[in-house]
CSV table of C-alpha atoms and ligand atoms in Angstrom, one decimal:
chain,number,residue,atom,x,y,z
A,27,UNK,CA,7.8,43.4,-10.3
A,28,UNK,CA,6.8,40.4,-12.3
A,29,UNK,CA,10.5,39.5,-12.9
A,30,UNK,CA,11.3,39.8,-9.2
A,31,UNK,CA,8.4,37.4,-8.5
A,32,UNK,CA,9.8,34.9,-11.0
A,33,UNK,CA,13.3,35.2,-9.6
A,34,UNK,CA,11.9,34.5,-6.1
A,35,UNK,CA,10.1,31.4,-7.4
A,36,UNK,CA,13.3,30.2,-9.1
A,37,UNK,CA,15.3,30.8,-5.9
A,38,UNK,CA,12.8,28.9,-3.8
A,39,UNK,CA,12.8,25.9,-6.1
A,40,UNK,CA,16.6,25.8,-6.2
A,41,UNK,CA,16.7,26.0,-2.4
A,42,UNK,CA,14.2,23.2,-1.8
A,43,UNK,CA,15.0,20.7,-4.5
A,44,UNK,CA,16.8,17.9,-2.8
A,45,UNK,CA,16.9,19.6,0.6
A,46,UNK,CA,14.9,16.7,2.2
A,47,UNK,CA,17.4,14.1,0.9
A,48,UNK,CA,20.2,15.9,2.9
A,49,UNK,CA,18.4,15.1,6.2
A,50,UNK,CA,19.5,11.9,7.9
A,51,UNK,CA,16.9,9.3,8.8
A,52,UNK,CA,15.4,10.0,12.2
A,53,UNK,CA,15.2,6.2,13.1
A,54,UNK,CA,16.1,2.8,11.7
A,55,UNK,CA,12.5,2.3,10.8
A,56,UNK,CA,12.8,5.1,8.3
A,57,UNK,CA,15.9,3.8,6.6
A,58,UNK,CA,15.6,2.5,3.0
A,59,UNK,CA,18.9,1.1,1.7
A,60,UNK,CA,19.6,1.3,-2.0
A,61,UNK,CA,22.5,-0.1,-4.1
A,62,UNK,CA,23.3,2.0,-7.2
A,63,UNK,CA,25.6,0.5,-9.8
A,64,UNK,CA,27.4,2.8,-12.2
A,65,UNK,CA,28.3,2.1,-15.8
A,66,UNK,CA,31.9,1.0,-14.7
A,67,UNK,CA,30.6,-1.7,-12.4
A,68,UNK,CA,31.1,0.3,-9.2
A,69,UNK,CA,28.5,-0.2,-6.5
A,70,UNK,CA,27.4,2.6,-4.2
A,71,UNK,CA,25.5,1.7,-1.0
A,72,UNK,CA,23.1,4.6,-0.4
A,73,UNK,CA,21.4,4.9,2.9
A,74,UNK,CA,18.1,6.7,2.2
A,75,UNK,CA,14.9,7.1,4.0
A,76,UNK,CA,11.2,7.0,3.4
A,77,UNK,CA,10.2,9.8,1.1
A,78,UNK,CA,13.6,10.4,-0.5
A,79,UNK,CA,13.6,11.1,-4.2
A,80,UNK,CA,16.2,8.7,-5.7
A,81,UNK,CA,17.7,11.4,-7.9
A,82,UNK,CA,18.4,13.8,-5.1
A,83,UNK,CA,19.5,11.1,-2.8
A,84,UNK,CA,22.0,9.9,-5.4
A,85,UNK,CA,23.4,13.5,-5.7
A,86,UNK,CA,23.9,13.5,-1.9
A,87,UNK,CA,26.0,10.3,-2.2
A,88,UNK,CA,27.8,11.6,-5.3
A,89,UNK,CA,26.5,8.9,-7.6
A,90,UNK,CA,26.6,10.0,-11.3
A,91,UNK,CA,22.9,10.3,-11.9
A,92,UNK,CA,22.8,13.6,-13.7
A,93,UNK,CA,19.2,14.9,-13.5
A,94,UNK,CA,19.6,17.8,-15.9
A,95,UNK,CA,16.0,19.0,-15.5
A,96,UNK,CA,15.9,18.7,-11.7
A,97,UNK,CA,13.1,16.2,-11.7
A,98,UNK,CA,10.7,18.2,-13.8
A,99,UNK,CA,10.2,15.4,-16.3
A,100,UNK,CA,11.9,17.2,-19.2
A,101,UNK,CA,15.0,15.1,-19.9
A,102,UNK,CA,16.2,11.5,-19.6
A,103,UNK,CA,19.5,12.1,-17.8
A,104,UNK,CA,18.2,10.3,-14.7
A,105,UNK,CA,17.6,7.1,-16.7
A,106,UNK,CA,18.2,4.0,-14.6
A,107,UNK,CA,17.6,0.3,-14.8
A,108,UNK,CA,15.6,-1.1,-11.9
A,109,UNK,CA,16.4,-4.6,-10.7
A,110,UNK,CA,13.5,-6.9,-11.8
A,111,UNK,CA,12.6,-8.0,-8.3
A,112,UNK,CA,11.7,-4.4,-7.4
A,113,UNK,CA,10.0,-3.3,-10.7
A,114,UNK,CA,6.5,-4.3,-9.6
A,115,UNK,CA,6.9,-2.5,-6.3
A,116,UNK,CA,7.1,0.9,-8.1
A,117,UNK,CA,4.0,2.8,-9.2
A,118,UNK,CA,3.4,2.6,-12.9
A,119,UNK,CA,5.3,5.1,-15.0
A,120,UNK,CA,3.1,8.1,-16.2
A,121,UNK,CA,2.6,8.7,-19.8
A,122,UNK,CA,5.0,11.6,-19.7
A,123,UNK,CA,7.7,9.3,-18.2
A,124,UNK,CA,7.0,6.6,-20.8
A,125,UNK,CA,7.3,9.2,-23.6
A,126,UNK,CA,10.7,10.4,-22.2
A,127,UNK,CA,12.0,6.9,-21.8
A,128,UNK,CA,11.2,6.2,-25.4
A,129,UNK,CA,13.9,8.8,-26.2
A,130,UNK,CA,16.5,7.5,-23.8
A,131,UNK,CA,19.5,5.7,-25.2
A,132,UNK,CA,20.0,2.1,-24.2
A,133,UNK,CA,16.4,1.7,-23.2
A,134,UNK,CA,15.5,-1.7,-21.6
A,135,UNK,CA,12.2,-3.2,-20.3
A,136,UNK,CA,13.3,-2.3,-16.8
A,137,UNK,CA,14.1,1.3,-17.6
A,138,UNK,CA,12.7,4.1,-15.3
A,139,UNK,CA,13.5,7.7,-14.5
A,140,UNK,CA,15.3,8.0,-11.2
A,141,UNK,CA,13.7,11.3,-10.4
A,142,UNK,CA,10.3,9.6,-10.4
A,143,UNK,CA,11.2,7.1,-7.7
A,144,UNK,CA,10.2,8.0,-4.2
A,145,UNK,CA,11.5,5.6,-1.6
A,146,UNK,CA,9.2,3.7,0.7
A,147,UNK,CA,10.0,0.8,3.2
A,148,UNK,CA,9.0,-1.8,0.7
A,149,UNK,CA,11.9,-0.7,-1.5
A,150,UNK,CA,14.5,-1.4,1.1
A,151,UNK,CA,17.3,-3.2,-0.7
A,152,UNK,CA,16.4,-1.6,-4.0
A,153,UNK,CA,19.1,-2.2,-6.7
A,154,UNK,CA,19.4,0.1,-9.7
A,155,UNK,CA,22.0,0.5,-12.4
A,156,UNK,CA,23.0,3.5,-14.5
A,157,UNK,CA,23.0,3.1,-18.3
A,158,UNK,CA,26.2,3.3,-20.3
A,159,UNK,CA,25.3,6.9,-21.3
A,160,UNK,CA,22.4,9.3,-21.2
A,161,UNK,CA,21.2,11.9,-23.6
A,162,UNK,CA,21.3,15.6,-22.6
A,163,UNK,CA,18.7,17.6,-24.4
A,164,UNK,CA,20.8,20.8,-24.1
A,165,UNK,CA,22.0,21.6,-27.6
A,166,UNK,CA,24.9,23.8,-26.6
A,167,UNK,CA,26.6,21.2,-24.5
A,168,UNK,CA,25.6,23.0,-21.3
A,169,UNK,CA,25.7,20.7,-18.2
A,170,UNK,CA,23.8,22.1,-15.2
A,171,UNK,CA,25.6,21.9,-11.9
A,172,UNK,CA,23.8,20.3,-9.0
A,173,UNK,CA,22.2,22.5,-6.4
B,207,FES,S1,15.9,14.7,-14.0
B,207,FES,FE1,14.9,15.1,-15.9
B,207,FES,S2,13.4,13.6,-16.1
B,207,FES,FE2,14.4,13.1,-14.3
């Protein structure tokens, strides 16, 4: 019975992670545009909305932000650089986020974890860039597939 309950919880979390980000904005007032640059210099114009989690939004637009732990603050594969003009508009990183970032390769002073960024109207025009590489904490080479 306990195992069934745990399985149910896992299924629910898989179903709901990122579901909101697949909904289109209901009005232009809700729209928050983001430009994501990848390590090869490609730019992706991502049309998000207030409340979107940047990691899940990036997955919807097929941007290569990995997010191995599904936003549970247990990896650094959603590492990004935030354009300096937007850095102060973000809430301060928590201690856990800071600790994880300390383990991220190619760390910079404008590094953040993409899964911790929730869009609001002030962030319209946000520019972020993916680092040259991220570090996956899985020791067996496993790469989780997006939900
Ligand atoms: S996806 Fe793992 S910390 Fe962001």
